[in-house]
PDB file of C-alpha atoms in Angstrom:
ATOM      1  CA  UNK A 142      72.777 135.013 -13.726  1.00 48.00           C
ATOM      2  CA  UNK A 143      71.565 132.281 -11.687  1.00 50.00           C
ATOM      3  CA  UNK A 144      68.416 133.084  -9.052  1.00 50.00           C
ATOM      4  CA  UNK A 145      69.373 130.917  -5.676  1.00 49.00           C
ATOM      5  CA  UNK A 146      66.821 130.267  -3.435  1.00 48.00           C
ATOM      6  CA  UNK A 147      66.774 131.062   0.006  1.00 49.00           C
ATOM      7  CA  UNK A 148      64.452 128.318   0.668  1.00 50.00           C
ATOM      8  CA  UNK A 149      65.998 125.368   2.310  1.00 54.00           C
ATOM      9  CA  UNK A 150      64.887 121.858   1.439  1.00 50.00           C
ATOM     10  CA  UNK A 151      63.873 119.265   4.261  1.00 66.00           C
ATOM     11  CA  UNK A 152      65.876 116.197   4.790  1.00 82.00           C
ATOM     12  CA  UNK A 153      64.258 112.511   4.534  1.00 77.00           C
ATOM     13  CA  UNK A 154      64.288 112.461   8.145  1.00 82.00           C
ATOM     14  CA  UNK A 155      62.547 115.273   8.704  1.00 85.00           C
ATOM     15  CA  UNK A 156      60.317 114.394   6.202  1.00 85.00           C
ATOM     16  CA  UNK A 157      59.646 110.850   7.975  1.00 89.00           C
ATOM     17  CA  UNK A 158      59.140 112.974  11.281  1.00 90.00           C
ATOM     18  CA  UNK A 159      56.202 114.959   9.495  1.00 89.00           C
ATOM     19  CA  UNK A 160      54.680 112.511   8.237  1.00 93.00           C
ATOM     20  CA  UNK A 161      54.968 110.356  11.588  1.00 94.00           C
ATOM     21  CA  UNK A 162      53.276 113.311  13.462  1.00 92.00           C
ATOM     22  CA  UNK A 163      50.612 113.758  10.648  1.00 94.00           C
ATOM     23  CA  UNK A 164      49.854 109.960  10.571  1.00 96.00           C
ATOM     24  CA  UNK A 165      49.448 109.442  14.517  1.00 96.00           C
ATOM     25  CA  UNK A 166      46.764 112.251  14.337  1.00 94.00           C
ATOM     26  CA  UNK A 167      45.119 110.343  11.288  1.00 95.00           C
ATOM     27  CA  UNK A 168      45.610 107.036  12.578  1.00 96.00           C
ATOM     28  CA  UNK A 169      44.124 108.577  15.677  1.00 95.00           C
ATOM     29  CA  UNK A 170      40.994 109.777  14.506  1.00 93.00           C
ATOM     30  CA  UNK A 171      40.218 107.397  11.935  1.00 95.00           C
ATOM     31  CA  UNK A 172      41.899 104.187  13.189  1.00 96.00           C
ATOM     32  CA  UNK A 173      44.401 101.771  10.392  1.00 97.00           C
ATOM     33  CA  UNK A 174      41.459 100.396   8.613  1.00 97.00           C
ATOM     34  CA  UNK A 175      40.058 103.777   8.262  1.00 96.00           C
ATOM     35  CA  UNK A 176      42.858 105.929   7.407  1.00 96.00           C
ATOM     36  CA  UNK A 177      44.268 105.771   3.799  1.00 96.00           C
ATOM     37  CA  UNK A 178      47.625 106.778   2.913  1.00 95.00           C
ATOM     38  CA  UNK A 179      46.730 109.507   0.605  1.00 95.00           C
ATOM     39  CA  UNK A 180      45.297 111.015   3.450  1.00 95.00           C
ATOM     40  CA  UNK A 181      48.297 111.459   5.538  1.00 95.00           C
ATOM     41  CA  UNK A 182      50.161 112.615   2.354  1.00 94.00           C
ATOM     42  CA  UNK A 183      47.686 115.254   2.030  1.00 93.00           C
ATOM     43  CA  UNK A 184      47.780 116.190   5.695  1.00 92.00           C
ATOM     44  CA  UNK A 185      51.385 116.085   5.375  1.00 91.00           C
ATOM     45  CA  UNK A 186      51.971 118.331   2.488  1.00 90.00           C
ATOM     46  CA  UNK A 187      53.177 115.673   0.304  1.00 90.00           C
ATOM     47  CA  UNK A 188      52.875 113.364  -2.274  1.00 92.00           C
ATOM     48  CA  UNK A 189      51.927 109.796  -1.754  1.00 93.00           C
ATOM     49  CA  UNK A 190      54.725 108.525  -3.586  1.00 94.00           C
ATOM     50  CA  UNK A 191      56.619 109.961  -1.488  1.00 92.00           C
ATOM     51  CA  UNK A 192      55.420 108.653   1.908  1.00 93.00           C
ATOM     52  CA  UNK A 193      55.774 105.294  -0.083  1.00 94.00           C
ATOM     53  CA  UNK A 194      59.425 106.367  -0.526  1.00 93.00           C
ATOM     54  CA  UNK A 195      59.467 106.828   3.226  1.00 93.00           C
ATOM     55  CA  UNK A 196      57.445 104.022   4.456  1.00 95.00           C
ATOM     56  CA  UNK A 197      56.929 100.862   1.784  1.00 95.00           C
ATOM     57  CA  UNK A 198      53.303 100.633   2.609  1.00 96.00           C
ATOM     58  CA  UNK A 199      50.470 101.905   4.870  1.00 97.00           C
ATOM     59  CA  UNK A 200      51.052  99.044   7.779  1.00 97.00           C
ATOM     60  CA  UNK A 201      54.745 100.007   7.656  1.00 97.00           C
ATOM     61  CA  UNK A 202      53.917 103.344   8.611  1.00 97.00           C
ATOM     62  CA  UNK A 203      51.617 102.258  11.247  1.00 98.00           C
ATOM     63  CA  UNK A 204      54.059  99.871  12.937  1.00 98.00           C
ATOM     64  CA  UNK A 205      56.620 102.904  12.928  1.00 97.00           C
ATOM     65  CA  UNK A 206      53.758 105.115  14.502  1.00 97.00           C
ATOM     66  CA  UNK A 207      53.279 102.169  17.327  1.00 97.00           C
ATOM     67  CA  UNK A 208      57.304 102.329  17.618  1.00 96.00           C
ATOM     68  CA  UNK A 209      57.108 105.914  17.953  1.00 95.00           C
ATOM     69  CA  UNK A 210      54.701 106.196  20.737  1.00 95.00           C
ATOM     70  CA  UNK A 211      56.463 103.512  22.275  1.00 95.00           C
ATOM     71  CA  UNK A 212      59.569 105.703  22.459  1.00 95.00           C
ATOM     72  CA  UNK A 213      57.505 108.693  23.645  1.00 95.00           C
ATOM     73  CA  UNK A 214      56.310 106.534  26.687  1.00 95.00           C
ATOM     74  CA  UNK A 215      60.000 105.037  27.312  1.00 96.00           C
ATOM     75  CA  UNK A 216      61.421 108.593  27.562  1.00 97.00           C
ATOM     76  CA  UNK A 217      58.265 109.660  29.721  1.00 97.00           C
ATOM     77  CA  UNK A 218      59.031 106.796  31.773  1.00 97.00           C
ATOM     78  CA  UNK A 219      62.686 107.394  32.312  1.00 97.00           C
ATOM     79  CA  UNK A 220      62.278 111.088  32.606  1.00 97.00           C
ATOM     80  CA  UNK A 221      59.920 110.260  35.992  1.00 97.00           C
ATOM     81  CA  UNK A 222      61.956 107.180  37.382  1.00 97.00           C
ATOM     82  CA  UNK A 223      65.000 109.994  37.420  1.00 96.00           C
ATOM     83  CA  UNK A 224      62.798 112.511  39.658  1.00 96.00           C
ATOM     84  CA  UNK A 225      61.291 110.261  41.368  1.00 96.00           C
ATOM     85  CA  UNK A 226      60.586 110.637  44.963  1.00 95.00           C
ATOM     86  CA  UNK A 227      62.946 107.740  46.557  1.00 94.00           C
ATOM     87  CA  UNK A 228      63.555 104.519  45.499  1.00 95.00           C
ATOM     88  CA  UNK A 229      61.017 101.995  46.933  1.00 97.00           C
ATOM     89  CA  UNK A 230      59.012 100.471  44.289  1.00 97.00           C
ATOM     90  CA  UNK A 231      55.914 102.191  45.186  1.00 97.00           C
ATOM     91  CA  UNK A 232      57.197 105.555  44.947  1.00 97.00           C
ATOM     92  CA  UNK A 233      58.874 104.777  41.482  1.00 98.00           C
ATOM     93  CA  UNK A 234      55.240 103.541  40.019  1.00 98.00           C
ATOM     94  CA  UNK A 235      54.167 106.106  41.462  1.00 97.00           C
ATOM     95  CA  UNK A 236      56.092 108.591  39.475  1.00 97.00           C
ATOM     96  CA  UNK A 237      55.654 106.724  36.407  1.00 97.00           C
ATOM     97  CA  UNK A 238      51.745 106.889  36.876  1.00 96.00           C
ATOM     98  CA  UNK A 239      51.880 110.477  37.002  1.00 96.00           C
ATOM     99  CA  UNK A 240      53.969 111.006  33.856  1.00 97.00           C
ATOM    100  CA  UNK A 241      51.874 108.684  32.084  1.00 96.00           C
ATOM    101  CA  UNK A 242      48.884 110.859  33.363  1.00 95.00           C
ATOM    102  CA  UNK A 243      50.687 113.413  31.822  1.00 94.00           C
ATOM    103  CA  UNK A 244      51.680 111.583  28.371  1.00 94.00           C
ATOM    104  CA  UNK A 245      48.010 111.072  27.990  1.00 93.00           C
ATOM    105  CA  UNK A 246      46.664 114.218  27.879  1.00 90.00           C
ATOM    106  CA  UNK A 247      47.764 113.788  24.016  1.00 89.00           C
ATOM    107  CA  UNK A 248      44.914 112.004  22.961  1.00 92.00           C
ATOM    108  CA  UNK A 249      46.200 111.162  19.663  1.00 94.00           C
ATOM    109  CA  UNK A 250      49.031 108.701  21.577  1.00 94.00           C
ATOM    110  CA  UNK A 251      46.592 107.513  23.446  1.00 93.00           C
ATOM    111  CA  UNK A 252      44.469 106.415  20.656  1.00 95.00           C
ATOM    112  CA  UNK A 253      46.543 105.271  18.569  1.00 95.00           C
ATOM    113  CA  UNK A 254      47.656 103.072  20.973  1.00 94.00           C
ATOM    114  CA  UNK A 255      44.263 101.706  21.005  1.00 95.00           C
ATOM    115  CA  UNK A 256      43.549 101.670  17.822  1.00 96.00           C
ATOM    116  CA  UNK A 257      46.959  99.452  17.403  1.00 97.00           C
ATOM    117  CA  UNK A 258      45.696  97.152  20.202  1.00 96.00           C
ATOM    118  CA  UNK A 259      42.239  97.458  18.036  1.00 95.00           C
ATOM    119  CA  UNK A 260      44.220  96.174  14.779  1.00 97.00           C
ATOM    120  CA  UNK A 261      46.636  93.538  16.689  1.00 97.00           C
ATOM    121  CA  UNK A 262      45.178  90.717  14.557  1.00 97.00           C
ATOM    122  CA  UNK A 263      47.501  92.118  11.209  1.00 97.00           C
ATOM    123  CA  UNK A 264      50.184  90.014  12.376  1.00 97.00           C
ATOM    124  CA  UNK A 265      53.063  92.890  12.338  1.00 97.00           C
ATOM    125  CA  UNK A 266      50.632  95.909  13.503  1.00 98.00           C
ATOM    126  CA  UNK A 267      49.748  92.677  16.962  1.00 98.00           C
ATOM    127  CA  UNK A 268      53.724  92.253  16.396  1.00 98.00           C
ATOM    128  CA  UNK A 269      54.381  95.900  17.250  1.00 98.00           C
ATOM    129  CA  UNK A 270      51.909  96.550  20.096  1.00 97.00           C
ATOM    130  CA  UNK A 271      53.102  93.326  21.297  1.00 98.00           C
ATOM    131  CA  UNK A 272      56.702  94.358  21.672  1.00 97.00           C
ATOM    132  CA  UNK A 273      55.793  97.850  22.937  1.00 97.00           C
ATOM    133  CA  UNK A 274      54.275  96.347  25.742  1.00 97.00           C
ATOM    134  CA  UNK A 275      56.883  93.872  26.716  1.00 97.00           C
ATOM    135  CA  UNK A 276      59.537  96.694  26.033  1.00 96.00           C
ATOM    136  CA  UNK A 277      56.921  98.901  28.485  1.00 97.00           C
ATOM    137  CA  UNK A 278      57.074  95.710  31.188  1.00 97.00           C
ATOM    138  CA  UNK A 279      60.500  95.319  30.907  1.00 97.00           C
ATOM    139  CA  UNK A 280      61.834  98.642  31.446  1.00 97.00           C
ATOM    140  CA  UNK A 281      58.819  99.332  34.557  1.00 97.00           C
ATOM    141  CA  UNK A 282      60.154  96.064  36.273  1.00 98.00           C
ATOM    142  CA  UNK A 283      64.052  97.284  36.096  1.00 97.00           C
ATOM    143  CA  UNK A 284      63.452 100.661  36.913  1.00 97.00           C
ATOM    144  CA  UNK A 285      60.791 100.253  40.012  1.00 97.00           C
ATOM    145  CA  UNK A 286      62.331  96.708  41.167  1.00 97.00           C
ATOM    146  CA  UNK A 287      58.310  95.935  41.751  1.00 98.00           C
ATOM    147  CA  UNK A 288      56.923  92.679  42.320  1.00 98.00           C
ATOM    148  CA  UNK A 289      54.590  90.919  39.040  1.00 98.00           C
ATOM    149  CA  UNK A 290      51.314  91.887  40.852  1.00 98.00           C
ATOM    150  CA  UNK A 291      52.383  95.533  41.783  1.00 98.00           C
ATOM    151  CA  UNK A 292      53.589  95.981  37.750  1.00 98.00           C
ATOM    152  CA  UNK A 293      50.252  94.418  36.614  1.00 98.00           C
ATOM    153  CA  UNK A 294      48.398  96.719  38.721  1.00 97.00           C
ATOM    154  CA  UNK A 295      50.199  99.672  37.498  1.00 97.00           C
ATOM    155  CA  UNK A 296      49.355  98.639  33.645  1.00 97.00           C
ATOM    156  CA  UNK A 297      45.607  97.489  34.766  1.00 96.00           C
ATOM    157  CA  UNK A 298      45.259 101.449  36.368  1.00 96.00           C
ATOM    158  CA  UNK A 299      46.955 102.330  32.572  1.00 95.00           C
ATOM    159  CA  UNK A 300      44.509 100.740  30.658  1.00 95.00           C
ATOM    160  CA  UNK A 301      41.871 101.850  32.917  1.00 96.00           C
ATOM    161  CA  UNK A 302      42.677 105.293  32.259  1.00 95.00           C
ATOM    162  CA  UNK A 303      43.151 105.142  28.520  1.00 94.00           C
ATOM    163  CA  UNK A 304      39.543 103.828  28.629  1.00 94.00           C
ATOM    164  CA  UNK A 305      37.943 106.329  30.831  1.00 95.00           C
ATOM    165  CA  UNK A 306      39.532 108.949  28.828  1.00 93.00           C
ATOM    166  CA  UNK A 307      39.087 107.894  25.195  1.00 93.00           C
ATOM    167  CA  UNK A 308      35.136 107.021  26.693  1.00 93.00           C
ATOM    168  CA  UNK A 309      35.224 110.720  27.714  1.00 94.00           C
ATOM    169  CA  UNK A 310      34.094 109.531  31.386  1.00 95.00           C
ATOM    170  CA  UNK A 311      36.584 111.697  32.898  1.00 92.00           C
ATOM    171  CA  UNK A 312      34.122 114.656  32.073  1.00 93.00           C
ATOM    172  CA  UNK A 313      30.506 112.909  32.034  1.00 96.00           C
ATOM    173  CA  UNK A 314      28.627 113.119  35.354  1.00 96.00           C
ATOM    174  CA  UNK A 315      27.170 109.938  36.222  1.00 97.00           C
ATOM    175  CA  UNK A 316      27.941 107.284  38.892  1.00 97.00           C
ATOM    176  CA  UNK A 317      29.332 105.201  36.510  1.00 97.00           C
ATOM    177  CA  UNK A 318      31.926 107.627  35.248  1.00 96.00           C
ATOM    178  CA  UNK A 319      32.784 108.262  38.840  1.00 96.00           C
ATOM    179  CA  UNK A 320      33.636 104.700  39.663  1.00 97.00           C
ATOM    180  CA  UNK A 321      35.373 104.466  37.071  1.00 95.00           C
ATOM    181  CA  UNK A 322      38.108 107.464  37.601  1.00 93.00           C
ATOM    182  CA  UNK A 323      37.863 107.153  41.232  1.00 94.00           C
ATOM    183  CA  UNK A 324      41.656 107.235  41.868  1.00 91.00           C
ATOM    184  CA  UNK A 325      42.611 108.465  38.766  1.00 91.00           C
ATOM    185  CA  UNK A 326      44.649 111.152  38.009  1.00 84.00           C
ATOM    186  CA  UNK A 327      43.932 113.280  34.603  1.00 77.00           C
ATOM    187  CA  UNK A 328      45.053 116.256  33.213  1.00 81.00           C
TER     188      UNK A 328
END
């Protein structure tokens, strides 16, 4: 007689989710020049043929990590310009600064959005941080209805705050930390 097994096999797609999560950490840490695929297999509990069956090379994956975090910071965004506290431009950024606050506190997005910005001269990795940002602009100026200078201020106070945080300013005691995050909201 036959022994079934009671274990249940993933599907590609969850597979592709693993490995997505695994490789943002890596990617993270170690940056797209530093971070071999073999390592994200590992991390990942799987082979590296099979992340190659999954993604057809390393900067494939990467561009699907940018494209993921991109997503995470759309649905952020959208989650906040729902609940947000009226309708005036300021109070939409406003709401969409805090859940970006909030999105940040996962430091692996946040670096591996710099890290992509780091790597932007691999034409599709600067491709894909490219259109994440324009998708990013886009969606801030139809949800908020703001003005060019008020949505370049809100993405100048981003930056700012990916900086101070991946720096580690938002915890050092000096004047210059202080200016820095003066305004800033962290979590």
């Amino acid at each position: 007689m036959a022994r079934t097994s009671s274990r249940q096999l993933s599907t590609a797609d969850e597979r592709r989710e693993v490995v997505l999560r695994t490789a943002i950490g890596a990617f993270a840490t170690r940056g797209y020049y530093g971070t071999t695929t073999s390592e994200v297999a590992k991390a990942a509990g799987i082979s590296q043929a099979y992340v190659y069956r999954l993604f057809p090379d390393k900067e494939s994956l990467f561009v699907a990590v940018i494209e993921h975090c991109s997503t995470r910071m759309r649905e952020a965004f959208a989650d906040a310009a729902a609940k947000a506290e009226g309708t005036a431009p300021a109070a939409v950024l406003d709401a969409l600064g805090e859940a970006y606050a909030r999105l940040i506190v996962d430091r692996d997005l946040l670096l591996v959005l710099l890290q992509a910005t780091c790597a932007a001269t691999e034409p599709a990795i600067g491709d894909a941080i490219r259109a994440c940002y324009a998708r990013e602009v886009e969606y801030v100026r139809a949800v908020t209805g703001a003005d060019d200078e008020a949505i370049q201020r809100f993405f100048a106070r981003g930056f700012l705050c990916n900086t101070v945080l991946a720096l580690g300013a938002d915890t050092i005691d000096a004047p210059w930390a202080s200016t820095l995050r003066t305004g800033l909201r962290h979590y």
